[in-house]
């Protein structure tokens, strides 16, 4: 699948000066919600991801996504795999699983995001699921920002990747953009201000 083209066609590959949730700056931003607003495309992406997971022989009982970003991708993946879907959400900054979702002892959980950058939120969701008795069997995302090593890619993970090495990470593509510390950002040096994606209608 031509994931980059799908993002471009949906105007979901934004160019500008962005403040990422990590505090770093980037010239590009992937707005997956714009891709997933089309349920047919969401379904096709999820089927491709489900096929990779099944081909790798990973057994899954339940998909768990960190809200809000991972929910649409995770729900579609759960549908493709014919599995249950739950989500984790932040309450006062802390990731929790609430709303009556339960996890059985030994339940096989796959954590799904829309995009994995360093995997921080995915890892937090995984830890909550583990504390409830779940076993993390894998991570998945529509796209990998190039910090973590995904199954089937030559791109090596970086030290900043937070995902563990002992479970597989599945994604459909690598989008490797430079990100900058604010003090070293060339866009800041040009005098523009980094904006938080979503805060000004993007
Ligand atoms: Zn900047």
Short mmCIF file of C-alpha atoms and ligand atoms in Angstrom, two decimals:
data_model
loop_
_atom_site.label_atom_id
_atom_site.label_comp_id
_atom_site.label_asym_id
_atom_site.label_seq_id
_atom_site.Cartn_x
_atom_site.Cartn_y
_atom_site.Cartn_z
CA UNK A 1 0.00 0.00 0.00
CA UNK A 2 1.19 3.52 -0.77
CA UNK A 3 0.71 4.94 2.70
CA UNK A 4 2.49 8.22 2.00
CA UNK A 5 0.25 8.82 -1.01
CA UNK A 6 -2.85 7.99 1.06
CA UNK A 7 -1.78 10.62 3.66
CA UNK A 8 -1.04 13.17 0.92
CA UNK A 9 -4.35 12.53 -0.84
CA UNK A 10 -6.20 13.09 2.44
CA UNK A 11 -4.25 16.31 3.17
CA UNK A 12 -3.01 14.51 6.26
CA UNK A 13 0.69 15.13 5.67
CA UNK A 14 0.98 18.70 6.90
CA UNK A 15 3.92 21.00 6.25
CA UNK A 16 4.65 23.94 8.54
CA UNK A 17 6.27 24.40 11.94
CA UNK A 18 4.84 22.08 14.56
CA UNK A 19 5.19 21.56 18.27
CA UNK A 20 4.95 17.81 18.92
CA UNK A 21 3.59 16.25 22.11
CA UNK A 22 7.19 15.35 23.03
CA UNK A 23 8.05 19.08 23.14
CA UNK A 24 10.19 18.81 20.01
CA UNK A 25 9.64 20.71 16.75
CA UNK A 26 9.07 19.38 13.23
CA UNK A 27 8.44 20.70 9.74
CA UNK A 28 5.92 17.94 9.08
CA UNK A 29 2.97 16.51 10.92
CA UNK A 30 0.83 13.45 10.22
CA UNK A 31 -2.82 14.11 10.94
CA UNK A 32 -4.17 10.56 10.86
CA UNK A 33 -7.69 11.71 11.72
CA UNK A 34 -7.87 13.15 8.18
CA UNK A 35 -7.08 9.74 6.72
CA UNK A 36 -9.42 7.90 9.07
CA UNK A 37 -12.37 10.22 8.40
CA UNK A 38 -12.91 7.95 5.39
CA UNK A 39 -14.13 4.63 6.87
CA UNK A 40 -13.38 2.74 3.66
CA UNK A 41 -9.71 3.77 3.76
CA UNK A 42 -9.59 3.09 7.51
CA UNK A 43 -10.88 -0.40 6.82
CA UNK A 44 -8.32 -1.04 4.07
CA UNK A 45 -5.43 0.13 6.26
CA UNK A 46 -6.63 -2.01 9.15
CA UNK A 47 -6.94 -5.10 6.94
CA UNK A 48 -3.35 -4.58 5.72
CA UNK A 49 -2.15 -4.28 9.32
CA UNK A 50 -4.19 -7.29 10.46
CA UNK A 51 -2.72 -9.34 7.61
CA UNK A 52 0.84 -8.51 8.76
CA UNK A 53 0.02 -9.44 12.36
CA UNK A 54 -1.58 -12.74 11.34
CA UNK A 55 1.28 -13.57 8.96
CA UNK A 56 3.66 -13.15 11.90
CA UNK A 57 1.63 -15.66 13.91
CA UNK A 58 0.80 -13.31 16.77
CA UNK A 59 -2.23 -14.47 18.77
CA UNK A 60 -4.35 -11.62 20.07
CA UNK A 61 -7.37 -11.58 22.37
CA UNK A 62 -7.89 -7.83 22.64
CA UNK A 63 -6.72 -4.59 21.04
CA UNK A 64 -6.07 -1.71 23.42
CA UNK A 65 -5.45 1.86 22.20
CA UNK A 66 -4.40 5.00 24.03
CA UNK A 67 -7.11 7.65 23.52
CA UNK A 68 -7.69 9.74 21.59
CA UNK A 69 -5.28 9.26 18.70
CA UNK A 70 -5.17 5.48 18.66
CA UNK A 71 -8.87 4.75 19.04
CA UNK A 72 -10.01 4.83 15.41
CA UNK A 73 -7.04 2.81 14.13
CA UNK A 74 -7.35 0.34 17.01
CA UNK A 75 -11.07 -0.12 16.58
CA UNK A 76 -10.72 -0.85 12.87
CA UNK A 77 -7.86 -3.25 13.56
CA UNK A 78 -10.00 -5.07 16.15
CA UNK A 79 -12.78 -5.35 13.60
CA UNK A 80 -10.37 -6.77 10.98
CA UNK A 81 -9.00 -9.31 13.44
CA UNK A 82 -12.44 -10.13 14.85
CA UNK A 83 -11.27 -9.25 18.35
CA UNK A 84 -12.39 -7.14 21.31
CA UNK A 85 -11.40 -3.47 21.57
CA UNK A 86 -10.78 -1.39 24.68
CA UNK A 87 -9.03 1.93 25.22
CA UNK A 88 -6.89 3.63 27.80
CA UNK A 89 -7.19 7.33 28.54
CA UNK A 90 -5.44 9.97 30.55
CA UNK A 91 -7.04 11.18 33.77
CA UNK A 92 -5.11 14.09 35.31
CA UNK A 93 -2.19 13.15 33.10
CA UNK A 94 -2.10 9.52 34.17
CA UNK A 95 -2.99 6.70 31.75
CA UNK A 96 -5.87 4.57 33.05
CA UNK A 97 -8.30 1.95 31.79
CA UNK A 98 -11.81 2.71 33.05
CA UNK A 99 -15.42 2.62 31.73
CA UNK A 100 -15.88 -0.89 33.07
CA UNK A 101 -13.31 -2.46 30.70
CA UNK A 102 -11.80 -5.53 32.33
CA UNK A 103 -8.81 -7.68 31.42
CA UNK A 104 -8.54 -11.34 32.35
CA UNK A 105 -5.36 -12.81 33.82
CA UNK A 106 -3.14 -13.77 30.87
CA UNK A 107 -5.31 -12.01 28.27
CA UNK A 108 -3.24 -11.33 25.14
CA UNK A 109 -3.22 -7.61 24.43
CA UNK A 110 -1.96 -5.83 21.33
CA UNK A 111 -1.54 -2.06 21.76
CA UNK A 112 -2.50 -0.02 18.69
CA UNK A 113 -1.73 3.65 17.95
CA UNK A 114 -2.32 5.73 14.83
CA UNK A 115 1.33 6.82 14.66
CA UNK A 116 4.23 5.60 16.78
CA UNK A 117 6.86 8.26 17.36
CA UNK A 118 8.86 7.13 20.39
CA UNK A 119 5.96 4.98 21.63
CA UNK A 120 5.53 6.74 24.98
CA UNK A 121 1.72 6.69 25.13
CA UNK A 122 1.55 3.14 23.76
CA UNK A 123 3.95 1.97 26.45
CA UNK A 124 1.92 3.70 29.17
CA UNK A 125 -1.26 2.01 27.93
CA UNK A 126 0.60 -1.33 27.85
CA UNK A 127 1.72 -0.94 31.46
CA UNK A 128 -1.82 -0.26 32.65
CA UNK A 129 -3.07 -3.34 30.76
CA UNK A 130 -0.25 -5.42 32.26
CA UNK A 131 -1.12 -4.24 35.76
CA UNK A 132 -4.66 -5.53 35.17
CA UNK A 133 -3.34 -9.00 34.23
CA UNK A 134 -2.81 -8.60 30.49
CA UNK A 135 0.15 -9.93 28.52
CA UNK A 136 1.44 -7.58 25.81
CA UNK A 137 1.93 -9.57 22.60
CA UNK A 138 2.70 -6.70 20.25
CA UNK A 139 2.39 -3.07 19.22
CA UNK A 140 0.87 -1.74 16.03
CA UNK A 141 0.42 1.59 14.26
CA UNK A 142 -0.57 2.77 10.82
CA UNK A 143 2.82 4.44 10.49
CA UNK A 144 6.19 4.52 12.24
CA UNK A 145 7.93 7.86 12.61
CA UNK A 146 11.30 6.14 12.31
CA UNK A 147 12.38 5.97 15.95
CA UNK A 148 11.36 2.36 16.54
CA UNK A 149 12.15 -0.76 14.56
CA UNK A 150 9.09 -2.30 12.98
CA UNK A 151 8.69 -5.81 11.62
CA UNK A 152 9.78 -6.01 8.00
CA UNK A 153 11.69 -2.71 7.78
CA UNK A 154 15.41 -2.14 7.33
CA UNK A 155 15.19 1.06 9.36
CA UNK A 156 16.90 0.55 12.72
CA UNK A 157 15.33 1.81 15.92
CA UNK A 158 16.90 4.73 17.77
CA UNK A 159 17.81 4.92 21.45
CA UNK A 160 14.83 7.22 22.02
CA UNK A 161 12.38 4.42 21.12
CA UNK A 162 10.48 3.45 24.26
CA UNK A 163 8.92 0.23 22.95
CA UNK A 164 10.45 -2.98 24.35
CA UNK A 165 12.62 -5.07 22.01
CA UNK A 166 11.10 -8.39 22.99
CA UNK A 167 7.66 -7.93 21.39
CA UNK A 168 7.00 -7.19 17.70
CA UNK A 169 5.96 -3.76 16.44
CA UNK A 170 3.87 -3.71 13.26
CA UNK A 171 3.33 -0.67 11.04
CA UNK A 172 2.49 -0.15 7.39
CA UNK A 173 5.22 2.39 6.61
CA UNK A 174 8.10 4.47 7.93
CA UNK A 175 7.78 8.25 7.82
CA UNK A 176 11.21 9.49 8.80
CA UNK A 177 11.14 13.26 9.36
CA UNK A 178 13.72 15.27 11.24
CA UNK A 179 12.62 16.53 14.62
CA UNK A 180 14.45 19.21 16.55
CA UNK A 181 15.03 20.40 20.07
CA UNK A 182 13.43 23.87 20.26
CA UNK A 183 16.85 25.42 20.91
CA UNK A 184 18.25 23.87 17.72
CA UNK A 185 15.19 24.18 15.47
CA UNK A 186 16.03 25.74 12.08
CA UNK A 187 12.41 26.86 11.68
CA UNK A 188 12.58 28.78 14.97
CA UNK A 189 15.80 30.37 13.71
CA UNK A 190 13.87 31.63 10.69
CA UNK A 191 11.59 33.45 13.14
CA UNK A 192 8.34 31.48 12.90
CA UNK A 193 6.57 30.06 15.93
CA UNK A 194 5.85 26.35 16.33
CA UNK A 195 2.15 25.56 16.62
CA UNK A 196 0.51 22.61 18.29
CA UNK A 197 -1.29 20.61 15.58
CA UNK A 198 -5.02 20.82 16.11
CA UNK A 199 -4.87 24.07 18.03
CA UNK A 200 -5.46 26.27 15.00
CA UNK A 201 -7.77 24.25 12.90
CA UNK A 202 -5.15 21.86 11.58
ZN1 LIG B 1 10.89 25.34 15.96
#
